[in-house]
Every structure is written in C-alpha cells, then in structure tokens.
mmCIF file of N, CA and C in Angstrom:
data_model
loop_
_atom_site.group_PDB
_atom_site.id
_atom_site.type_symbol
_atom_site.label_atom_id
_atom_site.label_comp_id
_atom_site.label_asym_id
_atom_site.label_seq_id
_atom_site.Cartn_x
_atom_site.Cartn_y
_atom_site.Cartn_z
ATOM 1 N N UNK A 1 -4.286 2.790 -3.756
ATOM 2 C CA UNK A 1 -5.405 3.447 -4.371
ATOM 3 C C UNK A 1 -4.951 4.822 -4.849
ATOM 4 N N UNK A 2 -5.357 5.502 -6.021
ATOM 5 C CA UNK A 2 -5.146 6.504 -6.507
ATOM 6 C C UNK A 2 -6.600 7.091 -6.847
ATOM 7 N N UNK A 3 -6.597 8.650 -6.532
ATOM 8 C CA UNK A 3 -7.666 9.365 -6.876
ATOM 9 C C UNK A 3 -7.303 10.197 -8.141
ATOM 10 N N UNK A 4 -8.213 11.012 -8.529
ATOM 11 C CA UNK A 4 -8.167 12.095 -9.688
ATOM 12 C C UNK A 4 -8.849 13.522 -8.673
ATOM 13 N N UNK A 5 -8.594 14.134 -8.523
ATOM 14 C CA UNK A 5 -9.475 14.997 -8.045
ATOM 15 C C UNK A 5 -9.209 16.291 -9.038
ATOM 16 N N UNK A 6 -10.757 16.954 -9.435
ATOM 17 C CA UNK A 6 -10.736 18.453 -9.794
ATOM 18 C C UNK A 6 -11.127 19.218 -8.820
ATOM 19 N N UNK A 7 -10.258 20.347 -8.818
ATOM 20 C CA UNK A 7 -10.479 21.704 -7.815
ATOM 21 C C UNK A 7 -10.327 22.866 -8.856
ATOM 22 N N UNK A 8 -10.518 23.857 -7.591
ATOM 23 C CA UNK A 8 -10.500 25.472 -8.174
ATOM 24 C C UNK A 8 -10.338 26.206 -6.618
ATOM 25 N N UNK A 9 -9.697 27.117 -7.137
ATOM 26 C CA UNK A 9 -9.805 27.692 -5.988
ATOM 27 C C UNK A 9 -10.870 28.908 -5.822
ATOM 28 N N UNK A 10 -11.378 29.097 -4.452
ATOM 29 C CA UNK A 10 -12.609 29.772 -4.123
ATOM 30 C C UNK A 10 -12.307 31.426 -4.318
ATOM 31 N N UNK A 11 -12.947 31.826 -5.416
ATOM 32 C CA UNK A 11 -12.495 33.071 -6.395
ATOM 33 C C UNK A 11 -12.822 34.148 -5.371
ATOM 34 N N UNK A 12 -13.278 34.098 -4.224
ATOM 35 C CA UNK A 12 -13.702 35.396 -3.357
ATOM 36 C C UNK A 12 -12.474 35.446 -2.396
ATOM 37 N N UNK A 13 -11.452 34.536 -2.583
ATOM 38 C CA UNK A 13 -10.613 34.211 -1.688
ATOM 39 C C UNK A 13 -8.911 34.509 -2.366
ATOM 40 N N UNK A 14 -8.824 34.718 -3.932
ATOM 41 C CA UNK A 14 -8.007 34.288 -4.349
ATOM 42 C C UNK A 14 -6.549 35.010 -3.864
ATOM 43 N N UNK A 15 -6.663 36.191 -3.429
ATOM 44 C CA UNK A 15 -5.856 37.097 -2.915
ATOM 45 C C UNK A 15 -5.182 36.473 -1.606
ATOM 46 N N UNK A 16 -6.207 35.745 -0.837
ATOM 47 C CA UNK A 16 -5.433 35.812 0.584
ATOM 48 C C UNK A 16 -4.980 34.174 0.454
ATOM 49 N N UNK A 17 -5.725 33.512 -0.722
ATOM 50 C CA UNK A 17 -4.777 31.751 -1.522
ATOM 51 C C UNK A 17 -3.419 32.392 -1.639
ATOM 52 N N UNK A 18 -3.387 33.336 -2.474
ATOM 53 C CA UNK A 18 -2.047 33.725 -3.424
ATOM 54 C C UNK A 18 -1.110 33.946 -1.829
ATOM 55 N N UNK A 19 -1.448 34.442 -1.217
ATOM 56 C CA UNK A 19 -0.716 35.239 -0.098
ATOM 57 C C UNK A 19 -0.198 34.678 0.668
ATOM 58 N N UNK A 20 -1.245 33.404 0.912
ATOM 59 C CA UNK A 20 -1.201 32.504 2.368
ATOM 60 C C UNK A 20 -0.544 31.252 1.764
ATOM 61 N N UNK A 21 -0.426 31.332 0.626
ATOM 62 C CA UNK A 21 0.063 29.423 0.037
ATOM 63 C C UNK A 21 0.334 29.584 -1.130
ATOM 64 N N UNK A 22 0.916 30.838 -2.087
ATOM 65 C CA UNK A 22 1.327 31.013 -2.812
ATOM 66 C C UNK A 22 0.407 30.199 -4.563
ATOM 67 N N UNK A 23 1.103 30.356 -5.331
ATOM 68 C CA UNK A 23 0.840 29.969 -6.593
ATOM 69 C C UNK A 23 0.671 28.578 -6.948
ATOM 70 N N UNK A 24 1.601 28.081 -5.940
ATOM 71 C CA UNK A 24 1.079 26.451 -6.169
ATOM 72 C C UNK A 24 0.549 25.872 -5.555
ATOM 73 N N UNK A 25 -0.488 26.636 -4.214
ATOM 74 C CA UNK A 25 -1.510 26.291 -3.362
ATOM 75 C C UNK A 25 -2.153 24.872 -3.425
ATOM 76 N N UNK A 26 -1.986 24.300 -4.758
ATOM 77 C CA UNK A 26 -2.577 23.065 -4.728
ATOM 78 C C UNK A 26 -1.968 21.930 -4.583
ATOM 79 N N UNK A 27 -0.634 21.945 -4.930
ATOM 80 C CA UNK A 27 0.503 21.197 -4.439
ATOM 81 C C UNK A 27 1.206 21.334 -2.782
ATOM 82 N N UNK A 28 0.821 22.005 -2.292
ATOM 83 C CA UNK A 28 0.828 22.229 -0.728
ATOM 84 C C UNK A 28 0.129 21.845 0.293
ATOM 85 N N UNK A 29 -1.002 21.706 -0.542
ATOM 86 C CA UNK A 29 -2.409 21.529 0.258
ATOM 87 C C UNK A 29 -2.960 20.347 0.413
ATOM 88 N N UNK A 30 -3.528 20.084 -1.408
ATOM 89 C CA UNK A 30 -3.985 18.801 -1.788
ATOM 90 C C UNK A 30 -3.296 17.720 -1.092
ATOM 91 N N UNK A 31 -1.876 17.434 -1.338
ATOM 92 C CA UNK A 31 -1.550 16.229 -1.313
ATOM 93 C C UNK A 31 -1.724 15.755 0.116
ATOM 94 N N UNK A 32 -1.683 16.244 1.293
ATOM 95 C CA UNK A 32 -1.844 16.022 2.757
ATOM 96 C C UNK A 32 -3.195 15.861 2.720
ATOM 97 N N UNK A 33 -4.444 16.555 2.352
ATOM 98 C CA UNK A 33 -5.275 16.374 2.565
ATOM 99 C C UNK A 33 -5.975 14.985 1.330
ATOM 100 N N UNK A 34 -5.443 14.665 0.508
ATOM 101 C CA UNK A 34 -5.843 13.590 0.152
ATOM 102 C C UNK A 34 -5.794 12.655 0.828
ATOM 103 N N UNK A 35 -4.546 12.590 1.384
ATOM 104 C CA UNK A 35 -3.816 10.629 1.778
ATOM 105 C C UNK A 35 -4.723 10.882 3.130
ATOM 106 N N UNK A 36 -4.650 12.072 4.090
ATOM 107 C CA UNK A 36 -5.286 11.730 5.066
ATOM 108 C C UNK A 36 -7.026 11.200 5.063
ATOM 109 N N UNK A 37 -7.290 12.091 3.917
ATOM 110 C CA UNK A 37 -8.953 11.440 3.787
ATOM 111 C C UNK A 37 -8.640 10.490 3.387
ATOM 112 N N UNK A 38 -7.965 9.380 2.234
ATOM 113 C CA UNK A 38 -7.846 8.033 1.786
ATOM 114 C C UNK A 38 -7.538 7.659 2.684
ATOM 115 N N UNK A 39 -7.126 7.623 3.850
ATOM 116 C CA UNK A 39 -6.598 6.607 4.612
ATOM 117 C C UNK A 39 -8.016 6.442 5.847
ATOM 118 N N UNK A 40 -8.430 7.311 6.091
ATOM 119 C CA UNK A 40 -9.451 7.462 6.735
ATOM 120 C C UNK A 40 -10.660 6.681 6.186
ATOM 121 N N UNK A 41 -11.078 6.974 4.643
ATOM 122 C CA UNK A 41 -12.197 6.648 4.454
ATOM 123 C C UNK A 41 -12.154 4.792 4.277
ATOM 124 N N UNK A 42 -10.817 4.803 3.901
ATOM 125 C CA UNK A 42 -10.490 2.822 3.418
ATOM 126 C C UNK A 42 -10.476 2.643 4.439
ATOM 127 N N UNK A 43 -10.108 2.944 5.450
ATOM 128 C CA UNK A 43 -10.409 2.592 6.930
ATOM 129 C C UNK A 43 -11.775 1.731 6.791
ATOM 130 N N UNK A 44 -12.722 2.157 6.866
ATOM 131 C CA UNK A 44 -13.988 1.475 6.598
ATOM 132 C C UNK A 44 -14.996 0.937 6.148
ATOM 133 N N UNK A 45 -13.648 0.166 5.302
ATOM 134 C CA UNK A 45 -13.953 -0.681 4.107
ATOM 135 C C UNK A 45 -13.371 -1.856 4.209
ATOM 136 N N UNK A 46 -14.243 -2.716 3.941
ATOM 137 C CA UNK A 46 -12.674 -4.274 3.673
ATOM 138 C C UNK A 46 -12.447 -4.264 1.959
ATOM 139 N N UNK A 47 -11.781 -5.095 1.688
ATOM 140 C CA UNK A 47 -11.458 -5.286 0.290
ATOM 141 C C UNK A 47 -12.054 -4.990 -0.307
ATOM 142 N N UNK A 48 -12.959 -5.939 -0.289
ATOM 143 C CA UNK A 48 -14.720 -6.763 -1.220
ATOM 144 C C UNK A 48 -15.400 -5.596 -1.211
ATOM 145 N N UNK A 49 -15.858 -5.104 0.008
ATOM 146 C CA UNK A 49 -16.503 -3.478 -0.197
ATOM 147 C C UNK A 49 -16.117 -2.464 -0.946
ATOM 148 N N UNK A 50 -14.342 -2.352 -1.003
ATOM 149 C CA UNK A 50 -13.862 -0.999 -2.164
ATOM 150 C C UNK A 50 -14.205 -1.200 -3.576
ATOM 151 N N UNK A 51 -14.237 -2.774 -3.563
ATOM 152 C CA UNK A 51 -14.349 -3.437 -5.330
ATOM 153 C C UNK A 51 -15.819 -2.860 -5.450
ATOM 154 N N UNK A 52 -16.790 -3.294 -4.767
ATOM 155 C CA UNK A 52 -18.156 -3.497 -5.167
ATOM 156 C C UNK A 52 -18.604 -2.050 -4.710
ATOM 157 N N UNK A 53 -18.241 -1.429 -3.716
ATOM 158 C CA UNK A 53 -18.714 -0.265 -3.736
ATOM 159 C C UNK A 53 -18.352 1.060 -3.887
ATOM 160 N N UNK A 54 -17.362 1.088 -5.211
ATOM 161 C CA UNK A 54 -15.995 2.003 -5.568
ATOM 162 C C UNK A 54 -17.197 3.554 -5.701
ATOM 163 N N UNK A 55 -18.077 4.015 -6.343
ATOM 164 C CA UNK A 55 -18.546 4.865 -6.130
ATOM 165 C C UNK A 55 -19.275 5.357 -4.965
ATOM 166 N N UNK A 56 -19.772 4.763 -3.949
ATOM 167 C CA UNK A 56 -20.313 5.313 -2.502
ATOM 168 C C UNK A 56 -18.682 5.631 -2.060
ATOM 169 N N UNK A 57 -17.654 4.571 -2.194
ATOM 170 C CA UNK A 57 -16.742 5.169 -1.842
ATOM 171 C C UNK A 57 -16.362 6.506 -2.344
ATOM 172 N N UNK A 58 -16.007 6.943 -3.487
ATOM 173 C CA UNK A 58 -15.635 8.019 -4.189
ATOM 174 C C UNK A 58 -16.721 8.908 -3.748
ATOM 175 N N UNK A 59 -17.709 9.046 -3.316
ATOM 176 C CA UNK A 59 -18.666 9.978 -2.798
ATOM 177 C C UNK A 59 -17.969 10.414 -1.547
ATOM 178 N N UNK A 60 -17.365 9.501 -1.105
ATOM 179 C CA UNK A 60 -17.300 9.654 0.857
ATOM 180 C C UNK A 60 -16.188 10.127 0.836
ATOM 181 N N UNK A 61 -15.139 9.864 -0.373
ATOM 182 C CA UNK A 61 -14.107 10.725 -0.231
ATOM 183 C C UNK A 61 -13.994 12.282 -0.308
ATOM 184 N N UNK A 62 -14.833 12.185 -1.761
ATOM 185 C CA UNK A 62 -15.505 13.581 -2.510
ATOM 186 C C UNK A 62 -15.502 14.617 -0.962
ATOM 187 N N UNK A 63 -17.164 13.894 -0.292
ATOM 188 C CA UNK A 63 -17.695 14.473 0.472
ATOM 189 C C UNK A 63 -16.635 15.325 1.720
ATOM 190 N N UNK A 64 -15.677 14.421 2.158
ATOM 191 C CA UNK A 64 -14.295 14.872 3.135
ATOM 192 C C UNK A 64 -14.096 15.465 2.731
ATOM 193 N N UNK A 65 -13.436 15.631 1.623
ATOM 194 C CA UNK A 65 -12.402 15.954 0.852
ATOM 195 C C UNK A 65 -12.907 17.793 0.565
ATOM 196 N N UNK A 66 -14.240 17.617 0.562
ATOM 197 C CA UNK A 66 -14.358 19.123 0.238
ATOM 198 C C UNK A 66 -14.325 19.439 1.568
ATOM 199 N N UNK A 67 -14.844 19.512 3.011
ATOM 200 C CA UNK A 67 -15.023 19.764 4.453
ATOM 201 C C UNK A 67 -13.275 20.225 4.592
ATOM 202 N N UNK A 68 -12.144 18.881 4.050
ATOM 203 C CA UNK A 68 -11.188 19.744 4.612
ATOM 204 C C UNK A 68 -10.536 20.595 3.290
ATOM 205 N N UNK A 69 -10.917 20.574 2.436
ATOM 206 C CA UNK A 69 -9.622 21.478 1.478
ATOM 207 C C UNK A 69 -10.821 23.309 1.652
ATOM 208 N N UNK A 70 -11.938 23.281 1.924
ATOM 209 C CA UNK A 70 -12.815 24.104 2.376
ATOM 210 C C UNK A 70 -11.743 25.330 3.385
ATOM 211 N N UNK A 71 -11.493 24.807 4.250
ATOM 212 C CA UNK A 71 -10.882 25.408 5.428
ATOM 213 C C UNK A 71 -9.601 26.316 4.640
ATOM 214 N N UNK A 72 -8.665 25.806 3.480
ATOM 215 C CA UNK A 72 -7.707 26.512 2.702
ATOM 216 C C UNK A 72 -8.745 26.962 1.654
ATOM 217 N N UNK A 73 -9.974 27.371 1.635
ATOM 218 C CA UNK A 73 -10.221 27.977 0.299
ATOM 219 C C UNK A 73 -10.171 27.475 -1.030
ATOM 220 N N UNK A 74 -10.569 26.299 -1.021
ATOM 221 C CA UNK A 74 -10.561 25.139 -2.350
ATOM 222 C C UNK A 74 -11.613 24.386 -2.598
ATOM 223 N N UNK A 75 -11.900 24.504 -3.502
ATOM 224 C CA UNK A 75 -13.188 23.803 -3.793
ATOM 225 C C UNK A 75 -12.899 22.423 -4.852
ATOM 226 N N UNK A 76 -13.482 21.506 -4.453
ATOM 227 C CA UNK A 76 -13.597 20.046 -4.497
ATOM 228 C C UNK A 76 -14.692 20.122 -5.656
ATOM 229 N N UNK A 77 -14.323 19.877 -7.333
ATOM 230 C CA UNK A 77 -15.340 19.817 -8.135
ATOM 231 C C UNK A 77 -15.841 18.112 -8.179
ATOM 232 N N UNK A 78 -14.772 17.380 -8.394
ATOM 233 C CA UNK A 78 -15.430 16.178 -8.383
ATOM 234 C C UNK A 78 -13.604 14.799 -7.982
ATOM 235 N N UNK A 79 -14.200 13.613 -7.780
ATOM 236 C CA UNK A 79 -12.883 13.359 -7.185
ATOM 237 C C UNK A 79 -13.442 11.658 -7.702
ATOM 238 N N UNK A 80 -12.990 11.299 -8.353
ATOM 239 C CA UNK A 80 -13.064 9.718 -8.673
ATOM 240 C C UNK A 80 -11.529 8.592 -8.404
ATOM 241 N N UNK A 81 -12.055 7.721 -8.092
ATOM 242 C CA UNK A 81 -10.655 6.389 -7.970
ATOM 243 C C UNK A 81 -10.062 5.857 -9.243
ATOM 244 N N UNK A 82 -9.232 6.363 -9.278
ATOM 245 C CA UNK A 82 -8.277 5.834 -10.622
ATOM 246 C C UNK A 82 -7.968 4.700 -10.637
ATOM 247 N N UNK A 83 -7.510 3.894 -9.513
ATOM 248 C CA UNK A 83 -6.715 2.957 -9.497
ATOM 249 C C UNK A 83 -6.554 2.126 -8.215
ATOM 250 N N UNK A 84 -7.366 0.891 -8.519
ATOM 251 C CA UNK A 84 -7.763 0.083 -6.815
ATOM 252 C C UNK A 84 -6.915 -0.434 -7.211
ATOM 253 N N UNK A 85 -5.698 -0.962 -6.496
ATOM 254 C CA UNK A 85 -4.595 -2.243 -5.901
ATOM 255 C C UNK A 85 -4.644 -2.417 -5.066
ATOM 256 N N UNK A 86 -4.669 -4.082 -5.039
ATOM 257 C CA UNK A 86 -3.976 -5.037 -3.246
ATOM 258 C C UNK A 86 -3.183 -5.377 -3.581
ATOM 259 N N UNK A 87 -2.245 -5.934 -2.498
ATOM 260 C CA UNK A 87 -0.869 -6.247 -2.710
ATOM 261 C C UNK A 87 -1.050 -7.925 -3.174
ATOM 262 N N UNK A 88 0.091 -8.543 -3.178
ATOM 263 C CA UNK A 88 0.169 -9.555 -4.061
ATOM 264 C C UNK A 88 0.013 -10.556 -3.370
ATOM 265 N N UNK A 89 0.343 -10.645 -1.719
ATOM 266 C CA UNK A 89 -0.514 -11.408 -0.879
ATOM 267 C C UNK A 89 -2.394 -11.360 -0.931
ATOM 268 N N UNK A 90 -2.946 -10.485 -1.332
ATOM 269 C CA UNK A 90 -4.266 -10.060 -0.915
ATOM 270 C C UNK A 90 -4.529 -11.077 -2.542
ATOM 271 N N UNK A 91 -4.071 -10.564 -4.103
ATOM 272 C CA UNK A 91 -3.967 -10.974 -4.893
ATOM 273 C C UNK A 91 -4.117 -12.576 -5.092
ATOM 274 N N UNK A 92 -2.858 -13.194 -4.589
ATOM 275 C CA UNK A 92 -2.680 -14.642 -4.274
ATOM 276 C C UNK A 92 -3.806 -15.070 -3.610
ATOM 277 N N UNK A 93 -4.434 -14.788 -2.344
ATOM 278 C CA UNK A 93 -5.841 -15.150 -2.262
ATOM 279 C C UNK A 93 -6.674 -15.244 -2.582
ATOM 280 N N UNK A 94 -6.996 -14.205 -3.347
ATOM 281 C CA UNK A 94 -8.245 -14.519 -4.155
ATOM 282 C C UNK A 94 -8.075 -15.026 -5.534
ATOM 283 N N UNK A 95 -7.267 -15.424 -6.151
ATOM 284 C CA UNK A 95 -6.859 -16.065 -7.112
ATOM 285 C C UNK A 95 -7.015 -17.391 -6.998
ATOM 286 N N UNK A 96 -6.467 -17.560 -5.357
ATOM 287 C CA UNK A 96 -6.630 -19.098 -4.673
ATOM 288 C C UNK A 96 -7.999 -19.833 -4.770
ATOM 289 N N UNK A 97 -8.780 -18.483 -4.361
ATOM 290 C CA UNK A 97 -9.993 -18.560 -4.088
ATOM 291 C C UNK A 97 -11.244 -19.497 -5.490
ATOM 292 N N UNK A 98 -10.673 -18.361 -6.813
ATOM 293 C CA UNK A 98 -11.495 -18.431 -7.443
ATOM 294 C C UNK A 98 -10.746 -19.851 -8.063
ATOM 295 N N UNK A 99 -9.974 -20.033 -8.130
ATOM 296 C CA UNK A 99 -9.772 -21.755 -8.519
ATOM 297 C C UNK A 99 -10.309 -22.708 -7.811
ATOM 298 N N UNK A 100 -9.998 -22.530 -6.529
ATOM 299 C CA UNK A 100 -10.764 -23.243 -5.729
ATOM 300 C C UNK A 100 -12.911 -23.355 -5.543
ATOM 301 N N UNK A 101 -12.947 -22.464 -5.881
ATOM 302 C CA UNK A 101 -14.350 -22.356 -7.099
ATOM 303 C C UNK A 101 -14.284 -23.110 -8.217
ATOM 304 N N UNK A 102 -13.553 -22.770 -9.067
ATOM 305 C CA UNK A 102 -13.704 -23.938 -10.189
ATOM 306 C C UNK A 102 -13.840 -24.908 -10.167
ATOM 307 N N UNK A 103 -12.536 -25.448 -9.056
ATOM 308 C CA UNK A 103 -12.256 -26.553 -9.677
ATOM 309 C C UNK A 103 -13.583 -27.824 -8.516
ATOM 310 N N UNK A 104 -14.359 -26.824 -7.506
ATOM 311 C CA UNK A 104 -14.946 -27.566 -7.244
ATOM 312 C C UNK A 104 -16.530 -27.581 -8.039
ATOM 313 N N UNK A 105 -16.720 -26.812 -9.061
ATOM 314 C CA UNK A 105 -17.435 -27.021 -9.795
ATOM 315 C C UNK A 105 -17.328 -28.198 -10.783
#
C-alpha cells in the first residue's frame, strides 16, 4: 500500500523544526511515522475491507497520522491511498474465485 500525504509544518514552531530536525524535517520524520501508522491501521482490516472501505480507511490513517507527526510539529493536511496491492498468492485467489463464479453461472 502506498499513501500521498500533504503536510506543513506548524509555523509557531518553525524555529525549534529547523533546530531540532533540520531542513529536511520531513524526510526524517514522515517516513517512520507513516509505515508505523500503515501497518497498524491494515492491521484491522482484511483484504475485502481495504478494497471496499479504502476511504474510512484513509480517514483512520489521516486521523493517526496527525496524533503522531503532531508531537514533531507537523501538520497532516490530508493523506489518501495511492496504491492497494496483494501479493500474487492473494491475487491467484481471487481470480480463482471469480472464475469459479462464472463458470458456475
């Protein structure tokens, strides 16, 4: 799974960003705190749920996602799923699946 996320950093803060995590604050920060919220939030999801419910998901990430990048002074404008993949076992199943639909139609 791949996200998009927009940030900014929290302008009352920008001095002690620059200080504490330098200029590329968002490349330091972001990327740990993404995978750990993605991994967390797919946690409690099965497949079928990420397909069908890709925006409650993207909310629940959103929603983390600002709680922890908050704590470094970053603000979470909006954060959508770019890109759902299963692997090619998960793939092969349901491929299985939907033939096996057909062909008993």
């Amino acid at each position: 799974m791949c996200i998009r996320d927009r940030y900014r950093p929290n302008a009352k803060f920008l001095r002690e960003i620059f200080l504490k995590l330098g200029q590329n604050y968002h490349e330091r920060v972001l990327p740990s705190i993404s995978n750990e919220v993605l991994k967390a939030v797919i946690a409690r999801y099965n497949a079928d749920q990420l397909l069908t419910q890709r925006e409650r998901v993207s909310l629940e990430i959103k929603k983390e996602m600002l709680i922890r990048a908050k704590d470094f002074n970053i603000i979470i404008d909006d954060v959508a799923i770019t890109e759902l993949t299963f692997g090619d076992v998960f793939t092969r199943a349901i491929e299985g699946k939907q033939i096996a639909q057909q062909n008993a139609e």
